[in-house]
mmCIF file of C-alpha atoms and ligand atoms in Angstrom:
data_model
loop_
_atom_site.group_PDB
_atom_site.id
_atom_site.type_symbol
_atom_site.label_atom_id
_atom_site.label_comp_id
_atom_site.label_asym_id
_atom_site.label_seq_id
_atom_site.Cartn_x
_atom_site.Cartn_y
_atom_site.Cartn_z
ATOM 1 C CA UNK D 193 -76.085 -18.353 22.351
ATOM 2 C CA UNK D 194 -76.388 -19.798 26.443
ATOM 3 C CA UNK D 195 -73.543 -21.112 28.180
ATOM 4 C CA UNK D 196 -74.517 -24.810 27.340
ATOM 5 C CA UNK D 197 -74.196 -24.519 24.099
ATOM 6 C CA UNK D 198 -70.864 -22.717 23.830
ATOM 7 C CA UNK D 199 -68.263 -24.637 21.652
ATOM 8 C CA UNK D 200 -66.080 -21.933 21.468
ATOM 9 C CA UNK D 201 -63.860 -21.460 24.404
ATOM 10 C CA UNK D 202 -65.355 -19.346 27.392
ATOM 11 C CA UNK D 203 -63.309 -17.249 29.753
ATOM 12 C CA UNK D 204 -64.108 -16.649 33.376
ATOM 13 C CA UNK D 205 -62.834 -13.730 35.173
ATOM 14 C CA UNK D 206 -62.967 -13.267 39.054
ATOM 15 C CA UNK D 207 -61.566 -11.375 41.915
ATOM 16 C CA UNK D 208 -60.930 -14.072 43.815
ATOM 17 C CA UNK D 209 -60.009 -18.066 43.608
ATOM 18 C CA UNK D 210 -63.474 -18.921 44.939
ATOM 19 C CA UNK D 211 -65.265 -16.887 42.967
ATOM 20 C CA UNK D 212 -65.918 -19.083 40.066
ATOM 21 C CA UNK D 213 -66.026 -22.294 42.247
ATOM 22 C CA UNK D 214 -69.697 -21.402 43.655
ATOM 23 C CA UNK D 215 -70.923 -19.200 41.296
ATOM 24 C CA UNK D 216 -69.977 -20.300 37.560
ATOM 25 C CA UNK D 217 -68.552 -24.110 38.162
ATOM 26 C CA UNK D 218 -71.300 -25.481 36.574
ATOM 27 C CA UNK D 219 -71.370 -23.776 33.313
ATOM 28 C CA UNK D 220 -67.632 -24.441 33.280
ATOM 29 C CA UNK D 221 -68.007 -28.074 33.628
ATOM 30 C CA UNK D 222 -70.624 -27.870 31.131
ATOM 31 C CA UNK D 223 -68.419 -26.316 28.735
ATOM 32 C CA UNK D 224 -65.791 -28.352 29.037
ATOM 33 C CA UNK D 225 -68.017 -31.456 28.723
ATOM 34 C CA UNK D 226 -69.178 -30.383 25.234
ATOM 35 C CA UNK D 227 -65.241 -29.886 24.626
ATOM 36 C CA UNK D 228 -65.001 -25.676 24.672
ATOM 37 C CA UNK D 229 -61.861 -25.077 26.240
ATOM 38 C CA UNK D 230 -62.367 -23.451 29.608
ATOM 39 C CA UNK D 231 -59.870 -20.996 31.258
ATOM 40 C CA UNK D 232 -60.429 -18.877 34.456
ATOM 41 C CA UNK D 233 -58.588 -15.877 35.383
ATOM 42 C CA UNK D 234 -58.288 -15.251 39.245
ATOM 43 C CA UNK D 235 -57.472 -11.205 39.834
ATOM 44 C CA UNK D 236 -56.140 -12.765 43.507
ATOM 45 C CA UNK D 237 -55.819 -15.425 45.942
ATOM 46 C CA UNK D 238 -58.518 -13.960 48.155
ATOM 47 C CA UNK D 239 -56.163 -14.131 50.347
ATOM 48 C CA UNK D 240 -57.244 -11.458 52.454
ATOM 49 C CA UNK D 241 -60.553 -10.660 52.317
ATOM 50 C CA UNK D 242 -61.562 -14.470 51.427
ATOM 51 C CA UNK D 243 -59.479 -16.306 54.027
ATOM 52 C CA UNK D 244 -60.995 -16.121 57.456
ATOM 53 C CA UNK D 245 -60.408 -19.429 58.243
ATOM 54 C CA UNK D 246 -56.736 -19.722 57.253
ATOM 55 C CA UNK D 247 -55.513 -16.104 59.378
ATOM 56 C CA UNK D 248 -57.447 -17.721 62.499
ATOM 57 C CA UNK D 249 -55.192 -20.630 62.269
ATOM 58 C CA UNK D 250 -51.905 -18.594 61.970
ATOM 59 C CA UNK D 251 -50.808 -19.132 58.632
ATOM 60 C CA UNK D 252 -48.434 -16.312 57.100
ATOM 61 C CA UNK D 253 -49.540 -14.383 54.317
ATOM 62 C CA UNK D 254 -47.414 -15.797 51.900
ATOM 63 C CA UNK D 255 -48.766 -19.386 53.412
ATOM 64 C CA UNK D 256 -52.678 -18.314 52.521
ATOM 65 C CA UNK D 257 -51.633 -17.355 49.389
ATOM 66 C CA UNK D 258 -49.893 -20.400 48.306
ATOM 67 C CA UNK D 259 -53.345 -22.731 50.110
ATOM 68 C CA UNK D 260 -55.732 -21.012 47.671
ATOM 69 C CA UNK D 261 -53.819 -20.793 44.956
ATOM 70 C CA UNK D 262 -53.289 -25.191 45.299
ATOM 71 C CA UNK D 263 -57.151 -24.844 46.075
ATOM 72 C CA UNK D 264 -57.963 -23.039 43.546
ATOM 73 C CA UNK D 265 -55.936 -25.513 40.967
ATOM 74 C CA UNK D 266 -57.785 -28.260 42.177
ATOM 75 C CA UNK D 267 -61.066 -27.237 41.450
ATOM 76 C CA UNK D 268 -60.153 -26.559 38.136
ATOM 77 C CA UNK D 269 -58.983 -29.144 36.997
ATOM 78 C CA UNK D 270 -62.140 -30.912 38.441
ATOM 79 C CA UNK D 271 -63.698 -28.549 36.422
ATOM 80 C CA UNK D 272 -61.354 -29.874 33.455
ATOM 81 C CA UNK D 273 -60.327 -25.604 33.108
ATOM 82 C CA UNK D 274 -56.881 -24.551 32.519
ATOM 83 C CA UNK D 275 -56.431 -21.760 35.025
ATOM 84 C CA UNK D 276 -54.065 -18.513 35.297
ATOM 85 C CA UNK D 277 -53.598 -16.015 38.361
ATOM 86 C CA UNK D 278 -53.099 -12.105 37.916
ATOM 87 C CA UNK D 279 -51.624 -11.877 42.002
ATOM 88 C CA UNK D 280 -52.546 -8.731 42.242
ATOM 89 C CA UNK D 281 -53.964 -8.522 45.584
ATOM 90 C CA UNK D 282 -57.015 -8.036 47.119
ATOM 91 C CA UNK D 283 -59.097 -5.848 49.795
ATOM 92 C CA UNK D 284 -58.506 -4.530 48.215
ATOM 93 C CA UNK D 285 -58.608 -5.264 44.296
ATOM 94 C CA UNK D 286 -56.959 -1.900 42.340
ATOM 95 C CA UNK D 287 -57.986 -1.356 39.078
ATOM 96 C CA UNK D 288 -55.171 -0.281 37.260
ATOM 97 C CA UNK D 289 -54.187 0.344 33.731
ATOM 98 C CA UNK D 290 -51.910 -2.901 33.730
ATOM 99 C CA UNK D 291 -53.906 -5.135 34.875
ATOM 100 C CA UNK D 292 -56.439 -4.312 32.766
ATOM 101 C CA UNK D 293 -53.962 -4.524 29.615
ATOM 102 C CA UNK D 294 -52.854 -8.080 31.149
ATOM 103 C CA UNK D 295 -56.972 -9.027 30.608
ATOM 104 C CA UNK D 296 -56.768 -7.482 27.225
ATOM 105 C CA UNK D 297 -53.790 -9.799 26.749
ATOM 106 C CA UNK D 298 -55.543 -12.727 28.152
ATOM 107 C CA UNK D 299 -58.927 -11.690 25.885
ATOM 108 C CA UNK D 300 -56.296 -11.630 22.819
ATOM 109 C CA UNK D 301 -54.984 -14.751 23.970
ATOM 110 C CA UNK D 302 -57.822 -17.098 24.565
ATOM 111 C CA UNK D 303 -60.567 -15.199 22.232
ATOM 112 C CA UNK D 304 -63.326 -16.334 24.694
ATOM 113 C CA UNK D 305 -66.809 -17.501 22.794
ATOM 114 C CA UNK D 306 -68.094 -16.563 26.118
ATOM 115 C CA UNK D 307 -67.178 -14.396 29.070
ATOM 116 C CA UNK D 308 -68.611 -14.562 32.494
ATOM 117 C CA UNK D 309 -67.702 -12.452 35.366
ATOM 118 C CA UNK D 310 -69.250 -10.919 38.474
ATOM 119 C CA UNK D 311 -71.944 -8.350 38.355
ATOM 120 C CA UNK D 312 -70.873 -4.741 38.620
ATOM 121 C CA UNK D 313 -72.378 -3.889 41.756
ATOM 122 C CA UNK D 314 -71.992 -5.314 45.701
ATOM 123 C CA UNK D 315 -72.112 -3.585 48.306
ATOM 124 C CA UNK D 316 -70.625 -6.657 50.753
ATOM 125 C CA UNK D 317 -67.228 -6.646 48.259
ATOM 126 C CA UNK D 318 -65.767 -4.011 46.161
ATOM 127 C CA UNK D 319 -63.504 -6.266 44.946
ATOM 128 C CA UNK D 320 -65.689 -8.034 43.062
ATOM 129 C CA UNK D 321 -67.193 -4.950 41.326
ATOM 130 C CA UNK D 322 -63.731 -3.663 40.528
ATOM 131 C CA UNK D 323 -63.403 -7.038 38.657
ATOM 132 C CA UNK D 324 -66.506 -6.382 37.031
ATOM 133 C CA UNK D 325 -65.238 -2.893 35.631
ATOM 134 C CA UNK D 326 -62.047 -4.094 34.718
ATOM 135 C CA UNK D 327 -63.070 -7.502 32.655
ATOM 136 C CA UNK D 328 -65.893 -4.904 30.969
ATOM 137 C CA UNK D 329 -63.393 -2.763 29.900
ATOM 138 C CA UNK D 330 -60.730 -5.245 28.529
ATOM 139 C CA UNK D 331 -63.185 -6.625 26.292
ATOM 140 C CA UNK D 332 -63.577 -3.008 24.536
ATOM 141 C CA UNK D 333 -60.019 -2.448 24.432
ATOM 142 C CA UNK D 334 -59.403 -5.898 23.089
ATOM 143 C CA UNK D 335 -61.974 -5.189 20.400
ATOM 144 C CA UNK D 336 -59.949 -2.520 19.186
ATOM 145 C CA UNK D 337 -58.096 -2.938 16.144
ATOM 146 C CA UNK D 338 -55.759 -0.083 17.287
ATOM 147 C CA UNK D 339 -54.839 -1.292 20.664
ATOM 148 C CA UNK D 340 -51.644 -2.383 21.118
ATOM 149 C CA UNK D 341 -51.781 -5.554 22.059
ATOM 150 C CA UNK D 342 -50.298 -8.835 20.390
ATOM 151 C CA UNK D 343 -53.110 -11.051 18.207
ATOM 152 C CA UNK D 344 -56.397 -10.177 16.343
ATOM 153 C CA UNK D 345 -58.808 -7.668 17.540
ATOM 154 C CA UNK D 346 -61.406 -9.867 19.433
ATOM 155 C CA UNK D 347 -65.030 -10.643 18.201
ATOM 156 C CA UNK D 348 -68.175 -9.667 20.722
ATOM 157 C CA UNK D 349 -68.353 -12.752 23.101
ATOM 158 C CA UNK D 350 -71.465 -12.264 25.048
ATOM 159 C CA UNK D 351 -70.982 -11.476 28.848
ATOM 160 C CA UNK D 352 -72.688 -13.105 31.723
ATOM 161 C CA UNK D 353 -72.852 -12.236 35.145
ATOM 162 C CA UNK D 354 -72.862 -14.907 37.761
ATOM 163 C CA UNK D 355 -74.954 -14.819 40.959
ATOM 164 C CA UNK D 356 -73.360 -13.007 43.799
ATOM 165 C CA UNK D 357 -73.635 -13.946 47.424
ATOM 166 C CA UNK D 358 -76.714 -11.627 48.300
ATOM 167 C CA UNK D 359 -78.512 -11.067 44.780
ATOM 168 C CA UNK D 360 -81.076 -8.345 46.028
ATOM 169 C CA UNK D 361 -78.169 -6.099 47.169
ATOM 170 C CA UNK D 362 -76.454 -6.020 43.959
ATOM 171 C CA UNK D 363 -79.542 -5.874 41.916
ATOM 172 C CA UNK D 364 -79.277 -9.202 40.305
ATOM 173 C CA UNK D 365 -82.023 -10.212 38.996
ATOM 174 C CA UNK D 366 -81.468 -13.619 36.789
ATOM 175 C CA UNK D 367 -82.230 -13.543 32.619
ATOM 176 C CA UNK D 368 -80.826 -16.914 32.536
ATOM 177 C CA UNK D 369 -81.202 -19.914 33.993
ATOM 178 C CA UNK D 370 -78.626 -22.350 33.562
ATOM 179 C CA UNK D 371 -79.070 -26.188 33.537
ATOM 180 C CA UNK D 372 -76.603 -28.027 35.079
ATOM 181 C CA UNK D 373 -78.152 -31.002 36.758
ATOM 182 C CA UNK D 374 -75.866 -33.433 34.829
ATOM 183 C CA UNK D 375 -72.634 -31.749 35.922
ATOM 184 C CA UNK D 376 -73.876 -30.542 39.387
ATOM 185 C CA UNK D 377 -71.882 -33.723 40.924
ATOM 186 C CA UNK D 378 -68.186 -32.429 39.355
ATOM 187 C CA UNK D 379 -69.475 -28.918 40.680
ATOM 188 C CA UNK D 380 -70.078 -30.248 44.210
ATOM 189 C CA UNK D 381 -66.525 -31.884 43.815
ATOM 190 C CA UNK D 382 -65.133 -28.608 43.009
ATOM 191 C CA UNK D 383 -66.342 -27.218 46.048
ATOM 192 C CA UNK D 384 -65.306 -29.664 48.207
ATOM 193 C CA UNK D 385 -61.848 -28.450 47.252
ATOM 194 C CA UNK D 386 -61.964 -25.176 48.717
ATOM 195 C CA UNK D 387 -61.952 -26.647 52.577
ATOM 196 C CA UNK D 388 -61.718 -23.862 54.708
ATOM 197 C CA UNK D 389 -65.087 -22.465 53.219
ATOM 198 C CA UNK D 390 -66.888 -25.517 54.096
ATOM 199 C CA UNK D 391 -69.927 -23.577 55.079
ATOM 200 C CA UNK D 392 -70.525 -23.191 51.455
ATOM 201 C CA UNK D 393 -71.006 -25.819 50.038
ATOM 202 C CA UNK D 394 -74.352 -26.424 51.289
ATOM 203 C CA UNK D 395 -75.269 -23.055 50.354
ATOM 204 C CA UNK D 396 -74.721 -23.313 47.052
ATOM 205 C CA UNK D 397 -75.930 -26.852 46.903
ATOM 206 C CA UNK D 398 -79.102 -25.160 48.035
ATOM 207 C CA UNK D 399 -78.885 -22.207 45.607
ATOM 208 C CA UNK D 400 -78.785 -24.564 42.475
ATOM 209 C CA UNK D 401 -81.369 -26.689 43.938
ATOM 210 C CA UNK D 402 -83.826 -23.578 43.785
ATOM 211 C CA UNK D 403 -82.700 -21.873 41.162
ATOM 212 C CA UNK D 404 -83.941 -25.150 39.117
ATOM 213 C CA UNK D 405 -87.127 -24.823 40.643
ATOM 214 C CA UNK D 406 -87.275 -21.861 38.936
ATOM 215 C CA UNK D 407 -85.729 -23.234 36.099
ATOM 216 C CA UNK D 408 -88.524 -26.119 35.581
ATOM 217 C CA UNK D 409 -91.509 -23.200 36.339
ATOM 218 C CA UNK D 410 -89.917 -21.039 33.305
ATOM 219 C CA UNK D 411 -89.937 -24.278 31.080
ATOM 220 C CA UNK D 412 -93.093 -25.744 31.467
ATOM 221 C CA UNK D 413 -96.848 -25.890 33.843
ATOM 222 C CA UNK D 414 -96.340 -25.921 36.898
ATOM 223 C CA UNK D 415 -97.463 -29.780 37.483
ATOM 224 C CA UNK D 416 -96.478 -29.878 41.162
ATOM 225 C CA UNK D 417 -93.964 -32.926 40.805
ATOM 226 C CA UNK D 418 -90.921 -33.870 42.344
ATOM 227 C CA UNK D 419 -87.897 -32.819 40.515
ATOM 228 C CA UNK D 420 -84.231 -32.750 40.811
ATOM 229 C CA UNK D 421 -83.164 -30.029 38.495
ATOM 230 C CA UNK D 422 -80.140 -28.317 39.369
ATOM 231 C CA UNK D 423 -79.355 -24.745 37.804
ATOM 232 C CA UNK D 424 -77.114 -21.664 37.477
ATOM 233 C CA UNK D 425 -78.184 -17.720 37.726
ATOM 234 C CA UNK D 426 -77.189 -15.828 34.880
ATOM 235 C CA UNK D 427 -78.177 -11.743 33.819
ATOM 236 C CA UNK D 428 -76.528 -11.040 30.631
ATOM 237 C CA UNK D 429 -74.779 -7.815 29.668
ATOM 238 C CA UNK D 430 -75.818 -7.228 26.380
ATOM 239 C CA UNK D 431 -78.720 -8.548 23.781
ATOM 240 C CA UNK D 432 -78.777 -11.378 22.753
ATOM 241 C CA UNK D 433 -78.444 -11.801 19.034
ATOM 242 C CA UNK D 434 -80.801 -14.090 16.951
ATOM 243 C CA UNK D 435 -82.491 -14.816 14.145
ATOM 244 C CA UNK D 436 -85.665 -16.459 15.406
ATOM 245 C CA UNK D 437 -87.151 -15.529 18.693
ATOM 246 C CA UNK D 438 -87.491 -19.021 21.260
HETATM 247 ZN ZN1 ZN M 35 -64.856 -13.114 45.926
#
């Protein structure tokens, strides 16, 4: 199964509100193209660690909180996702045993065809990381017929892990590569939402730019053309399953 494809809904789960805005908007948009319902969980605001911009101006905490989360709602729904926020601070993130039961809930809840999330490893944020752990381990518990938890024990939705900021230093190394040329416009759009990380928005413009460079080498000679291919990093967590090898 690849993102694309999904028709079952997919479930994004980040530390932060930006989080899925650079890194997984364009599957999301994808998804909800082809009609999969789309929901992404937000662990925080980013309010702390993700909010340069807004502490420089003066803004209170409680005023950064409530900016990202209106942000963050935005980009969503430019993203046509329904979205949901855990509050439960950042820088940093704590894993804790309720939190992690409120993503079990949120597993039993949605039952996700597809689950993407940050890698488990960066060194620049151990928020994200923590994330990581804690959306890993939800999915076990929510598998589990004996955990208490209301609704049906959940299936095995494959997991991917989107591209963090520095790939090298968290040893992502893409198994996926993502089309999403026809829905990079609504992911640009999505970006241009979060406005006090305007500096990213180029970046990631970039990012997809090469990453479907790469994308067009995997798929075919390399003919030396012009092409416009825009495209997603993805490593996946576990095999994929199959009956015919392509
Ligand atoms: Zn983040």
């Amino acid at each position: 199964m690849s993102v694309s494809e999904a028709t079952g809904a997919v479930l994004v789960i980040c530390a932060h509100t930006g989080d899925f805005v650079w890194r997984a908007a364009g599957a999301m948009a994808l998804a909800s193209a082809s009609g999969a319902n789309v929901t992404v969980l937000c662990l925080s605001f980013g309010e702390r660690g993700e909010s340069a911009k807004a502490w420089r101006d003066g803004l209170e905490l409680a005023e950064i909180k409530a900016l990202r989360r209106q942000e963050a709602i935005q980009a969503a729904e430019v993203l046509g996702a329904a979205i949901e926020f855990a509050d439960a601070g950042d820088y940093p993130l704590r894993e804790s045993d309720k939190l992690i039961d409120e993503i079990v809930r949120c597993y039993r809840r949605i039952r996700p065809a597809v689950v993407l999330t940050h890698p488990p490893a960066d060194p620049y944020n151990p928020d994200h990381p923590a994330a990581a752990r804690m959306a890993l381990q939800a999915r076990v518990f929510a598998q589990a017929v004996g955990y208490e938890a209301t609704g049906e024990p959940l299936g095995a939705p494959p997991v991917f892990l989107f591209e963090p900021h520095q790939p090298e230093q968290c040893d992502f190394k893409p198994d996926v590569l993502l089309d999403i040329t026809e829905v990079f416009d609504v992911k640009r759009r999505a970006m241009e939402c979060l406005k006090a990380q305007r500096h990213m928005w180029d970046y990631y413009t970039d990012l997809a730019r090469r990453r479907g460079v790469q994308l067009e080498r995997n798929a075919g000679p390399n003919l030396g053309l012009l092409q416009s291919t825009m495209a997603e990093a993805y490593m996946r967590v576990y095999p994929q399953v199959t009956r015919t090898l392509a």
